One Martini backbone bead per residue (centre of mass of N, CA, C, O) as a GRO file, in nm:
protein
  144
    1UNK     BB    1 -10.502  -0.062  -3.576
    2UNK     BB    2 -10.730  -0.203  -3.342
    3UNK     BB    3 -10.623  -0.513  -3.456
    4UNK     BB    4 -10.318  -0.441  -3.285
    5UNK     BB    5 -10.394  -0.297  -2.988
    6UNK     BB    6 -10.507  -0.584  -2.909
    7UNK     BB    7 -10.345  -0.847  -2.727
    8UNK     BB    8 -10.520  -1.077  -2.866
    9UNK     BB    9 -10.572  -0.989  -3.163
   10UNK     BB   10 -10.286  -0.953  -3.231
   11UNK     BB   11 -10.220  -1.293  -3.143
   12UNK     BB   12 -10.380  -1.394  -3.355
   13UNK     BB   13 -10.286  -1.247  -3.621
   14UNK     BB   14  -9.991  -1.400  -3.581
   15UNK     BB   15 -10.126  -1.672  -3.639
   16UNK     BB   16 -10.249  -1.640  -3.880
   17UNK     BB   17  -9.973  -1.530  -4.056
   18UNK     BB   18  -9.835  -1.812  -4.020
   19UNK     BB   19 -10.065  -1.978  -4.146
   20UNK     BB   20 -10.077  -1.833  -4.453
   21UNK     BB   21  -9.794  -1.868  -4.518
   22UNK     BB   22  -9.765  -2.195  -4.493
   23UNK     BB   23  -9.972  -2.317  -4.629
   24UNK     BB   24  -9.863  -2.380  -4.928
   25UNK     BB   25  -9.694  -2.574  -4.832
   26UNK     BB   26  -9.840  -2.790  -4.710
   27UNK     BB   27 -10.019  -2.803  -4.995
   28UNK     BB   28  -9.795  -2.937  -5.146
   29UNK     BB   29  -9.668  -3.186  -4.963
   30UNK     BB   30  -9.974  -3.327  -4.991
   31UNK     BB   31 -10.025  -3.370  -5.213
   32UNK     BB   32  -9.788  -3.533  -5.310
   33UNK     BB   33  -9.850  -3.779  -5.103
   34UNK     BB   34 -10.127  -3.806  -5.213
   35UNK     BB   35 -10.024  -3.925  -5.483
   36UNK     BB   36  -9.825  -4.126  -5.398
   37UNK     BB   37 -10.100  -4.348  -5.361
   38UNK     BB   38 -10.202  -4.568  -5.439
   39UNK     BB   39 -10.496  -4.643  -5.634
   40UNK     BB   40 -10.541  -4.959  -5.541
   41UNK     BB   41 -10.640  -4.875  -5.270
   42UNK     BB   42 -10.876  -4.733  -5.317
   43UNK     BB   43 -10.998  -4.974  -5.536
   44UNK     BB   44 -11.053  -5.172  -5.280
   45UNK     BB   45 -11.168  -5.065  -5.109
   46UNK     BB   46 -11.423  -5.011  -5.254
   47UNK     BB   47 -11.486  -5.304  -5.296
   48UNK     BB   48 -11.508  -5.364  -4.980
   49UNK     BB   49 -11.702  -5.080  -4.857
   50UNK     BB   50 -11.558  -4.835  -4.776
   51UNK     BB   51 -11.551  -4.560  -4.607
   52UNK     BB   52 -11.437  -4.237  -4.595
   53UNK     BB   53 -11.297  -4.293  -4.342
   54UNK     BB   54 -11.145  -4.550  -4.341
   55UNK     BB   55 -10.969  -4.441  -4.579
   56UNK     BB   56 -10.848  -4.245  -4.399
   57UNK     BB   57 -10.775  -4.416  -4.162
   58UNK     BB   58 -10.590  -4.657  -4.343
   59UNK     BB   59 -10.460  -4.487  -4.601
   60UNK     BB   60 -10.413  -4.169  -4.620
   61UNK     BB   61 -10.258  -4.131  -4.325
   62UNK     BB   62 -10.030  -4.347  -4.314
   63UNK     BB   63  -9.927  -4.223  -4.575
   64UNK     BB   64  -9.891  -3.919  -4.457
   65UNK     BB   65  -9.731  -3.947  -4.140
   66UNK     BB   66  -9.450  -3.831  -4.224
   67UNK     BB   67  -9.536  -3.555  -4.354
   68UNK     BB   68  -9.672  -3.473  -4.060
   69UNK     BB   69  -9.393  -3.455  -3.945
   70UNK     BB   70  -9.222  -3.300  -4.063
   71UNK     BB   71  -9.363  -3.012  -4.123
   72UNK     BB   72  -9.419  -2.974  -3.842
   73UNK     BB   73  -9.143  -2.962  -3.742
   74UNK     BB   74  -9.071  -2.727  -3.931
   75UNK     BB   75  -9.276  -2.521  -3.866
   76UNK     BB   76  -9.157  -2.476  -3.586
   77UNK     BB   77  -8.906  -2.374  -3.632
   78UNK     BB   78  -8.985  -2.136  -3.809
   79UNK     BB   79  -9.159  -2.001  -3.551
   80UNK     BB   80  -8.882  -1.950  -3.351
   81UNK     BB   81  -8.773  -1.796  -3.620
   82UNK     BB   82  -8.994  -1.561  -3.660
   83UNK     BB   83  -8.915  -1.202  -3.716
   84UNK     BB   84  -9.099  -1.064  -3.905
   85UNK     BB   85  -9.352  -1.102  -3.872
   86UNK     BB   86  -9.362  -0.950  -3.612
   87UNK     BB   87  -9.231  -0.706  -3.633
   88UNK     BB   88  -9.389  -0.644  -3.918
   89UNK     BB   89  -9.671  -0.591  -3.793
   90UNK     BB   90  -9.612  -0.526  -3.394
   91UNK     BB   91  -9.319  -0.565  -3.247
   92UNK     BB   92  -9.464  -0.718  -3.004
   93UNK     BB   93  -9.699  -0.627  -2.964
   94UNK     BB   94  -9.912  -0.517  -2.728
   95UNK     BB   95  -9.727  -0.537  -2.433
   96UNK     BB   96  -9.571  -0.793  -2.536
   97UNK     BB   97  -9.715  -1.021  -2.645
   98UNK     BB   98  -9.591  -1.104  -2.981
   99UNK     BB   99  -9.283  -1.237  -2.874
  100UNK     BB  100  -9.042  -1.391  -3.001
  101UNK     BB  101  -8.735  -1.477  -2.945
  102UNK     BB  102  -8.606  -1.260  -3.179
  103UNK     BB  103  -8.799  -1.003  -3.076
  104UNK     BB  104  -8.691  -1.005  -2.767
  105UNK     BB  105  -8.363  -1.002  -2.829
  106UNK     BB  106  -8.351  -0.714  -3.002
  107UNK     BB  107  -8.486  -0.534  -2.739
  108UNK     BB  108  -8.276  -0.629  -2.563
  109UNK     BB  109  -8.011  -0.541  -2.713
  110UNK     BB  110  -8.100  -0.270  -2.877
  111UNK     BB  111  -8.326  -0.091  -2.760
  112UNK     BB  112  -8.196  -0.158  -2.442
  113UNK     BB  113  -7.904  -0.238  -2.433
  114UNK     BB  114  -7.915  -0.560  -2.324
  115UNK     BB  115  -7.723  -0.845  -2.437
  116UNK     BB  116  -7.719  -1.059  -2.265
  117UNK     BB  117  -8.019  -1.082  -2.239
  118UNK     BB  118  -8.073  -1.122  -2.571
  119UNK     BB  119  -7.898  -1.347  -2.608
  120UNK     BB  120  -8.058  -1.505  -2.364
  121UNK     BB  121  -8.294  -1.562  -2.505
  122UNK     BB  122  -8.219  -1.682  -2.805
  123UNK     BB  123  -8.074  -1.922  -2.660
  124UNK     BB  124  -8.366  -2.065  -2.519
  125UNK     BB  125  -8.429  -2.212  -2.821
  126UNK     BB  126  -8.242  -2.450  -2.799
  127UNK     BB  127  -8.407  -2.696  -2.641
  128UNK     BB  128  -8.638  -2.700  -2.855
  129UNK     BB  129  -8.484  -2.731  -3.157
  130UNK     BB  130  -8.262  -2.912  -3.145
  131UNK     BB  131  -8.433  -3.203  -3.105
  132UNK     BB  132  -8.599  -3.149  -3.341
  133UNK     BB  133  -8.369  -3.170  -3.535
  134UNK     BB  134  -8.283  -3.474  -3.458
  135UNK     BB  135  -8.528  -3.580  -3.541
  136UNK     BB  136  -8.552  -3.503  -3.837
  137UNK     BB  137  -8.283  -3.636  -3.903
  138UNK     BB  138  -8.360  -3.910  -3.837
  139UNK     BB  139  -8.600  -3.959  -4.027
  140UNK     BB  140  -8.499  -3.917  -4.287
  141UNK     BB  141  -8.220  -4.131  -4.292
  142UNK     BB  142  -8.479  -4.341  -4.252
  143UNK     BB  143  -8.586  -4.330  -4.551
  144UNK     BB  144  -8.299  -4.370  -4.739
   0.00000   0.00000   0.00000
């Protein structure tokens, strides 16, 4: 198709659908954050007569921004190791435009066959990695 041929259009499009995919994660995690937040909290605002936005900005953030925190973690992992989406949408195409770490050492072990920089590609996305992985383990275990 030709929104997979320009290499800008390709390059939205795996952004569209990798947040397509994730969508539902998100939207399950905030909604069920979302009731967790007890509601005479929503009921004080109200008779102190906060705005639809205060109440966003003092109750309803406060009580999710753990969740939008761990999530989004969460979500860049899941990103930088996305090898499927990429692949199979368009191969790293077009222009080699939208290939991720895992689809560009792929290319470059087995495609072209130089093993240790396909190697040395996928090893690359560990400083990025790494930390937030230590940032999320230390979230949850102070949650607990």
């Amino acid at each position: 198709p030709l929104w997979l041929v320009k290499p800008d259009l390709a390059f939205l499009l795996v952004i569209m659908t990798h947040i397509w995919k994730n969508l539902p994660f998100w939207t399950i995690i905030l909604l069920a954050g979302r009731m967790a937040i007890p509601k005479d909290h929503y009921e004080a605002a109200n008779v102190d007569g906060a705005t639809r936005v205060q109440v966003f900005r003092y109750i309803t953030f406060p009580g999710l921004k753990n969740l939008y925190i761990t999530s989004t973690l969460l979500s860049t992992i899941w990103s930088v190791g996305d090898f499927n989406t990429v692949y199979l949408l368009t191969g790293g195409g077009p222009t080699d435009s939208t290939h991720v770490f895992s689809t560009l050492g792929i290319r470059y072990a087995f495609n072209i066959g130089d093993i240790r920089t396909g190697v040395a590609t996928v090893i690359t996305s560990l400083p990025l990695v790494v930390p937030i992985v230590f940032v999320l383990i230390r979230r949850l275990r102070r949650g607990e």
